[in-house]
Amino acid sequence: MVDGRVVKLELYSLGLCAVPAEIGQLTSLTELHLHNNQLTSVPAEIGQLTSLEWLSLSRNQLTSVPAEIGQLASLKVLYLGGIKLTSVPAEIGQLTSLEELNLEHNALTSLPAEIGQLTSLKWLNLEHNQLTSVPAAIRELRAARCYVDLDRGVTVDE
């Protein structure tokens, strides 16, 4: 806590099945650790956490994340590994402060072209998905010194 405000919330490995919509009221939150639970959804109100810099939702039962995740303008680290994710919302491209994005061990078959708008990205992990190709924008990320982890055989679109 800083000045009576919650800035970091660690609720990992607790077997949680849901996150209440009231999470959006914690507007001073800079870190939210919800990994290794049983979450099946994340409320849209997560988009109200505009001070959030670190979000970990890895190792849950999620198949999607809300489009409102694109409203997290301060976000620098986003871990979505091992959550059965089948798609990434195009709004992810709005996270221009994002430096680390972990999407490993999911069921992704494609990525939105908007991923190329993540101009601050330094590390992108796409390993262990069902991707056969990735958007051409990945080339631009690599040129901007972003390290991209891909499985062998995944091609970059022209």
Tab-separated table of C-alpha atoms in Angstrom, residues 84-152:
chain	number	residue	atom	x	y	z
A	84	LYS	CA	-5.926	-22.022	-23.514
A	85	LEU	CA	-6.170	-18.730	-25.384
A	86	THR	CA	-7.616	-19.193	-28.875
A	87	SER	CA	-7.342	-15.576	-30.039
A	88	VAL	CA	-5.785	-12.263	-29.113
A	89	PRO	CA	-8.000	-9.166	-29.299
A	90	ALA	CA	-6.929	-6.589	-31.894
A	91	GLU	CA	-7.057	-4.015	-29.089
A	92	ILE	CA	-3.752	-5.415	-27.859
A	93	GLY	CA	-2.170	-3.060	-30.396
A	94	GLN	CA	-3.169	-0.131	-28.164
A	95	LEU	CA	-0.673	-1.241	-25.486
A	96	THR	CA	2.136	0.944	-26.797
A	97	SER	CA	4.024	0.873	-23.449
A	98	LEU	CA	4.141	-2.944	-23.437
A	99	GLU	CA	7.688	-4.327	-23.168
A	100	GLU	CA	7.033	-8.040	-22.486
A	101	LEU	CA	4.242	-10.204	-23.883
A	102	ASN	CA	4.115	-13.903	-23.065
A	103	LEU	CA	1.623	-15.915	-25.129
A	104	GLU	CA	3.339	-19.318	-24.888
A	105	HIS	CA	1.476	-22.616	-24.419
A	106	ASN	CA	-1.896	-21.541	-25.811
A	107	ALA	CA	-4.113	-22.631	-28.713
A	108	LEU	CA	-3.457	-19.637	-30.960
A	109	THR	CA	-3.774	-20.237	-34.694
A	110	SER	CA	-3.311	-16.593	-35.706
A	111	LEU	CA	-2.346	-13.187	-34.363
A	112	PRO	CA	-3.866	-9.797	-35.173
A	113	ALA	CA	-1.776	-7.537	-37.417
A	114	GLU	CA	-2.120	-4.916	-34.668
A	115	ILE	CA	0.599	-6.757	-32.766
A	116	GLY	CA	2.982	-4.712	-34.913
A	117	GLN	CA	1.842	-1.545	-33.116
A	118	LEU	CA	3.605	-2.674	-29.926
A	119	THR	CA	6.575	-0.424	-30.624
A	120	SER	CA	8.029	-0.645	-27.078
A	121	LEU	CA	8.052	-4.460	-27.101
A	122	LYS	CA	11.384	-6.061	-26.182
A	123	TRP	CA	10.262	-9.701	-25.795
A	124	LEU	CA	7.428	-11.657	-27.401
A	125	ASN	CA	7.005	-15.361	-26.610
A	126	LEU	CA	4.804	-17.265	-29.064
A	127	GLU	CA	6.185	-20.766	-28.490
A	128	HIS	CA	3.981	-23.849	-28.166
A	129	ASN	CA	0.893	-22.612	-30.002
A	130	GLN	CA	-0.810	-23.824	-33.175
A	131	LEU	CA	0.633	-21.036	-35.298
A	132	THR	CA	1.869	-21.870	-38.780
A	133	SER	CA	2.544	-18.240	-39.679
A	134	VAL	CA	2.589	-14.832	-38.015
A	135	PRO	CA	1.784	-11.355	-39.394
A	136	ALA	CA	4.441	-9.517	-41.396
A	137	ALA	CA	4.452	-6.907	-38.617
A	138	ILE	CA	6.618	-9.340	-36.627
A	139	ARG	CA	9.494	-8.345	-38.941
A	140	GLU	CA	9.122	-4.734	-37.827
A	141	LEU	CA	9.214	-5.769	-34.178
A	142	ARG	CA	12.390	-7.755	-34.781
A	143	ALA	CA	13.938	-4.792	-36.611
A	144	ALA	CA	13.154	-2.656	-33.554
A	145	ARG	CA	15.202	-5.106	-31.440
A	146	CYS	CA	12.326	-7.130	-30.060
A	147	TYR	CA	13.298	-10.735	-29.311
A	148	VAL	CA	10.595	-13.047	-30.685
A	149	ASP	CA	10.373	-16.694	-29.563
A	150	LEU	CA	8.711	-18.838	-32.267
A	151	ASP	CA	8.403	-22.576	-32.751
A	152	ARG	CA	10.442	-24.143	-35.536
